[in-house]
Amino acid sequence: MCGIVGYIGDKNVYPILIGGLQRLEYRGYDSAGIAIFNEDLKVYKCKGKVSDLENYVASKDVHGTVGMGHTRWATHGEPNDTNAHPHTSMNGNFVLVHNGIIENYAEIKSDLIKKGIVFKTETDTEVLCNLIEFYYEKGENVSAELAVRMALSKIVGAYGIVVFCKNEPDKLIAARKGSPLVVGIGRGEYFLASDATPIVEYTDSMIYLNDEDVAIVSKDGLTLKTIQNDPVAFKVTKVDLSIGDLEKGNFEHFMLKEIFEQPKTIADTFRGRIKADQSDIVLGGLIDVFPKLLAADRIIIIGCGTSWHAALVGEYMIEEYARIPVEVEYASEFRYRKPILGEKDVVIAISQSGETADTLAALKMAKEMGATILGVCNVVGSSISRETDGGVYTHAGVEIGVASTKAFTAQVTVMIMLALKLAKEKGTIAPELYGSLIRDLAEVPGKVKSILVKHPHIKEIAEKYKDAVNALYLGRGYLFPVALEGALKLKEISYIHAEGYAAGEMKHGPIALVDTNLPVVVVAAKDSYYEKIVSNIQEVKARKGNIIAVVTEGDSHLKEMCNDVFEIPKSHPAIAPLLAIIPLQLFSYYIAVLRGCNVDQPRNLAKSVTVE
Ligand code: AGP
């Protein structure tokens, strides 16, 4: 997912741009560039990292007080210097950075070529830049802003853009549709960015643009309108991000820092929501829609990747305790398969970033079909959170590592609270059980701490399996989603092919994979499935598989049976996912580090997939 940062004011713009791009690196990218205006327009861009860009501009003139920067995650056109952003128009009047995909760029490009426009790159972004210049030069007294709005009205697809016109050097123009863009408000200065992280050190006052908003910022102020030129009232959001949130501190990687933050972030997720006397769970963002949840014929939980795994935990718990039918859907499938939805359905979107394109699109489809739509998001003010009828923020703090860790446990914590609240309101859970589950949840941060202190042991086990080529993760019940999540963690940061499976499915295929070269990770904490999962372990052992098991502390039986074990404290089965995932997060982290992988920015991955 591309990253954007822009500035106009009195400060030297270069450090703001480069520093902003460094804070955006976590989003994943393959090239970077900046454009700075100071009497003339200077554009510097190259394939590679932000550090490569810094080396490239070391001897260049980077003075100026207005400019933009971009980290590119290639969609159209291979990663190279030419295709990197910013892009300039043919006659040099405009420079632009873009996050998104222009679906009709080919027809626009061929039309512009017929009109004599010459292109330098393979990108869809350059097409938009030249379309703006085309409108700018075509009419009489067409302003830069009008040219931008005219061009955007022809675009099909998603965009978050920052545009500069060298003939109107006192302003920057920003616009969004489908790709997030935020305006940071300073004193006589404005910041533009894909999210708050690159600009939060300068201001905590943000305006999150909505689809088809256009913002024109200059030292004199801000104008907000739609691409149809209608004025837009805007809301200023105060973000509570600190610089510390954006630094690794004493940790080697953001992922490790975020794994170790989980005792605090899980507590932050339920803090203020579980009443001190544990008599009730207060989910303020759901108050207005709660009657719809209670009366729902069906709850459909949608998400992608890790968020989809958290949704599975929610499905199991809501059905078991609140007795409301639940379906879990991959957003990327749900949005296209023509599902049957109605007003008695509630659709919950789980999304850490709140910007995942498939999840946002699936949610909009559900809204159009009359369902009540809710969000469980981590980023305040994100597109999904602003699209819903209500929701719950996970309060996990900014998650920089591409591999989701603290967001997952925060999402599961919200699912647990939601299931318990629904069950209590419906009277489908015994008060004693409700109370014991609440107490168990409240003890999770301490129990997670007790697992984290065992990280040297987990690292030792990781060293044994770092050269694996494949891995199989197995679980049952509430621990089946944990097996899926553990496998995703390993594959996405160590590039080992890891597959998560319901343990009961072993005999229907996966057991054919088992041999002495295959590590089999079994999530086997004590629960009602325990006897069954032990027999699965025996089946693997009989075929010389290497078994690494997540077990309940003191399980000497499995310690005896397995090659290696990760012990977790005893807890109620519905709470166990919050504990069982911790050693698997660390296991995958250490293996990835031992394999020399780029843990925080794994190859080919982006932190949030805002393009389809
Ligand atoms: C998980 O480690 C990955 N980063 C990825 O699967 C992620 O969970 C998925 O892209 C969904 O992102 P979201 O929660 O921001 O919607």
mmCIF file of N, CA and C and ligand atoms in Angstrom, residues 303-308 350-356 359 384 399 401-405 407 411 485 488-489 492 605-609, ligand 1:
data_model
loop_
_atom_site.group_PDB
_atom_site.id
_atom_site.type_symbol
_atom_site.label_atom_id
_atom_site.label_comp_id
_atom_site.label_asym_id
_atom_site.label_seq_id
_atom_site.Cartn_x
_atom_site.Cartn_y
_atom_site.Cartn_z
ATOM 1 N N GLY A 303 -14.029 -10.179 7.161
ATOM 2 C CA GLY A 303 -12.671 -9.678 7.368
ATOM 3 C C GLY A 303 -11.716 -10.366 6.412
ATOM 4 N N CYS A 304 -10.462 -10.044 6.554
ATOM 5 C CA CYS A 304 -9.402 -10.640 5.737
ATOM 6 C C CYS A 304 -8.272 -11.057 6.663
ATOM 7 N N GLY A 305 -7.527 -12.071 6.269
ATOM 8 C CA GLY A 305 -6.317 -12.452 6.993
ATOM 9 C C GLY A 305 -6.545 -12.666 8.473
ATOM 10 N N THR A 306 -5.708 -12.028 9.253
ATOM 11 C CA THR A 306 -5.791 -12.181 10.717
ATOM 12 C C THR A 306 -7.161 -11.803 11.238
ATOM 13 N N SER A 307 -7.744 -10.768 10.671
ATOM 14 C CA SER A 307 -9.053 -10.317 11.144
ATOM 15 C C SER A 307 -10.107 -11.382 10.920
ATOM 16 N N TRP A 308 -9.953 -12.153 9.871
ATOM 17 C CA TRP A 308 -10.883 -13.257 9.606
ATOM 18 C C TRP A 308 -10.710 -14.345 10.659
ATOM 19 N N ILE A 350 -14.416 -6.723 10.735
ATOM 20 C CA ILE A 350 -13.237 -6.624 11.604
ATOM 21 C C ILE A 350 -12.068 -6.180 10.738
ATOM 22 N N SER A 351 -11.415 -5.109 11.134
ATOM 23 C CA SER A 351 -10.288 -4.604 10.342
ATOM 24 C C SER A 351 -9.372 -3.742 11.203
ATOM 25 N N GLN A 352 -8.151 -4.141 11.367
ATOM 26 C CA GLN A 352 -7.194 -3.349 12.146
ATOM 27 C C GLN A 352 -7.032 -1.961 11.556
ATOM 28 N N SER A 353 -6.777 -1.906 10.267
ATOM 29 C CA SER A 353 -6.513 -0.615 9.606
ATOM 30 C C SER A 353 -7.788 0.180 9.354
ATOM 31 N N GLY A 354 -8.899 -0.571 9.210
ATOM 32 C CA GLY A 354 -10.142 0.097 8.835
ATOM 33 C C GLY A 354 -10.118 0.606 7.401
ATOM 34 N N GLU A 355 -9.132 0.112 6.604
ATOM 35 C CA GLU A 355 -8.992 0.602 5.219
ATOM 36 C C GLU A 355 -8.939 -0.522 4.193
ATOM 37 N N THR A 356 -8.993 -1.770 4.632
ATOM 38 C CA THR A 356 -8.888 -2.889 3.684
ATOM 39 C C THR A 356 -9.981 -2.804 2.639
ATOM 40 N N THR A 359 -12.818 -5.444 2.520
ATOM 41 C CA THR A 359 -13.700 -5.388 3.683
ATOM 42 C C THR A 359 -14.611 -4.166 3.596
ATOM 43 N N ILE A 384 -13.604 2.389 7.339
ATOM 44 C CA ILE A 384 -14.619 1.413 7.766
ATOM 45 C C ILE A 384 -15.336 1.934 9.003
ATOM 46 N N GLU A 399 -0.326 -0.091 15.134
ATOM 47 C CA GLU A 399 0.382 -1.350 14.874
ATOM 48 C C GLU A 399 1.221 -1.149 13.621
ATOM 49 N N GLY A 401 4.172 -3.133 12.704
ATOM 50 C CA GLY A 401 4.599 -4.382 12.064
ATOM 51 C C GLY A 401 3.528 -4.877 11.110
ATOM 52 N N VAL A 402 3.963 -5.287 9.912
ATOM 53 C CA VAL A 402 2.969 -5.754 8.926
ATOM 54 C C VAL A 402 2.237 -6.981 9.462
ATOM 55 N N ALA A 403 2.936 -7.853 10.158
ATOM 56 C CA ALA A 403 2.294 -9.028 10.732
ATOM 57 C C ALA A 403 1.507 -8.605 11.965
ATOM 58 N N SER A 404 0.213 -8.847 11.917
ATOM 59 C CA SER A 404 -0.673 -8.382 12.982
ATOM 60 C C SER A 404 -0.543 -9.272 14.212
ATOM 61 N N THR A 405 -0.313 -8.660 15.367
ATOM 62 C CA THR A 405 -0.171 -9.431 16.608
ATOM 63 C C THR A 405 -1.095 -8.852 17.676
ATOM 64 N N ALA A 407 -3.111 -6.479 17.451
ATOM 65 C CA ALA A 407 -4.444 -6.199 16.891
ATOM 66 C C ALA A 407 -5.302 -7.455 16.956
ATOM 67 N N GLN A 411 -8.736 -7.750 18.862
ATOM 68 C CA GLN A 411 -9.969 -8.129 18.143
ATOM 69 C C GLN A 411 -10.667 -9.284 18.848
ATOM 70 N N GLU A 485 -4.102 -18.768 12.560
ATOM 71 C CA GLU A 485 -3.355 -17.512 12.766
ATOM 72 C C GLU A 485 -1.870 -17.786 12.951
ATOM 73 N N LEU A 488 -0.415 -18.408 9.574
ATOM 74 C CA LEU A 488 -0.289 -17.168 8.803
ATOM 75 C C LEU A 488 0.932 -16.370 9.268
ATOM 76 N N LYS A 489 1.118 -16.287 10.561
ATOM 77 C CA LYS A 489 2.287 -15.568 11.088
ATOM 78 C C LYS A 489 3.575 -16.154 10.511
ATOM 79 N N GLU A 492 3.960 -15.537 6.618
ATOM 80 C CA GLU A 492 4.067 -14.161 6.094
ATOM 81 C C GLU A 492 5.364 -13.477 6.495
ATOM 82 N N LEU A 605 4.347 -7.788 0.923
ATOM 83 C CA LEU A 605 3.182 -7.509 1.773
ATOM 84 C C LEU A 605 3.047 -6.021 2.060
ATOM 85 N N ALA A 606 1.816 -5.587 2.334
ATOM 86 C CA ALA A 606 1.552 -4.221 2.770
ATOM 87 C C ALA A 606 0.803 -4.306 4.090
ATOM 88 N N LYS A 607 0.922 -3.270 4.899
ATOM 89 C CA LYS A 607 0.267 -3.295 6.206
ATOM 90 C C LYS A 607 -1.253 -3.259 6.053
ATOM 91 N N SER A 608 -1.698 -2.546 5.057
ATOM 92 C CA SER A 608 -3.133 -2.520 4.833
ATOM 93 C C SER A 608 -3.359 -2.580 3.324
ATOM 94 N N VAL A 609 -4.204 -3.516 2.913
ATOM 95 C CA VAL A 609 -4.400 -3.745 1.472
ATOM 96 C C VAL A 609 -5.556 -2.867 1.005
HETATM 97 C C1 AGP B 1 -1.918 -10.313 9.152
HETATM 98 O O1 AGP B 1 -0.704 -10.485 9.868
HETATM 99 C C2 AGP B 1 -1.724 -9.548 7.882
HETATM 100 N N1 AGP B 1 -1.082 -8.303 8.123
HETATM 101 C C3 AGP B 1 -3.002 -9.442 7.079
HETATM 102 O O2 AGP B 1 -3.545 -10.740 6.904
HETATM 103 C C4 AGP B 1 -4.103 -8.554 7.691
HETATM 104 O O3 AGP B 1 -4.653 -9.171 8.830
HETATM 105 C C5 AGP B 1 -5.208 -8.379 6.636
HETATM 106 O O4 AGP B 1 -4.649 -7.716 5.520
HETATM 107 C C6 AGP B 1 -6.403 -7.580 7.162
HETATM 108 O O5 AGP B 1 -5.981 -6.274 7.489
HETATM 109 P P1 AGP B 1 -6.994 -5.359 8.331
HETATM 110 O O6 AGP B 1 -7.209 -6.050 9.655
HETATM 111 O O7 AGP B 1 -6.298 -4.048 8.465
HETATM 112 O O8 AGP B 1 -8.270 -5.264 7.552
#
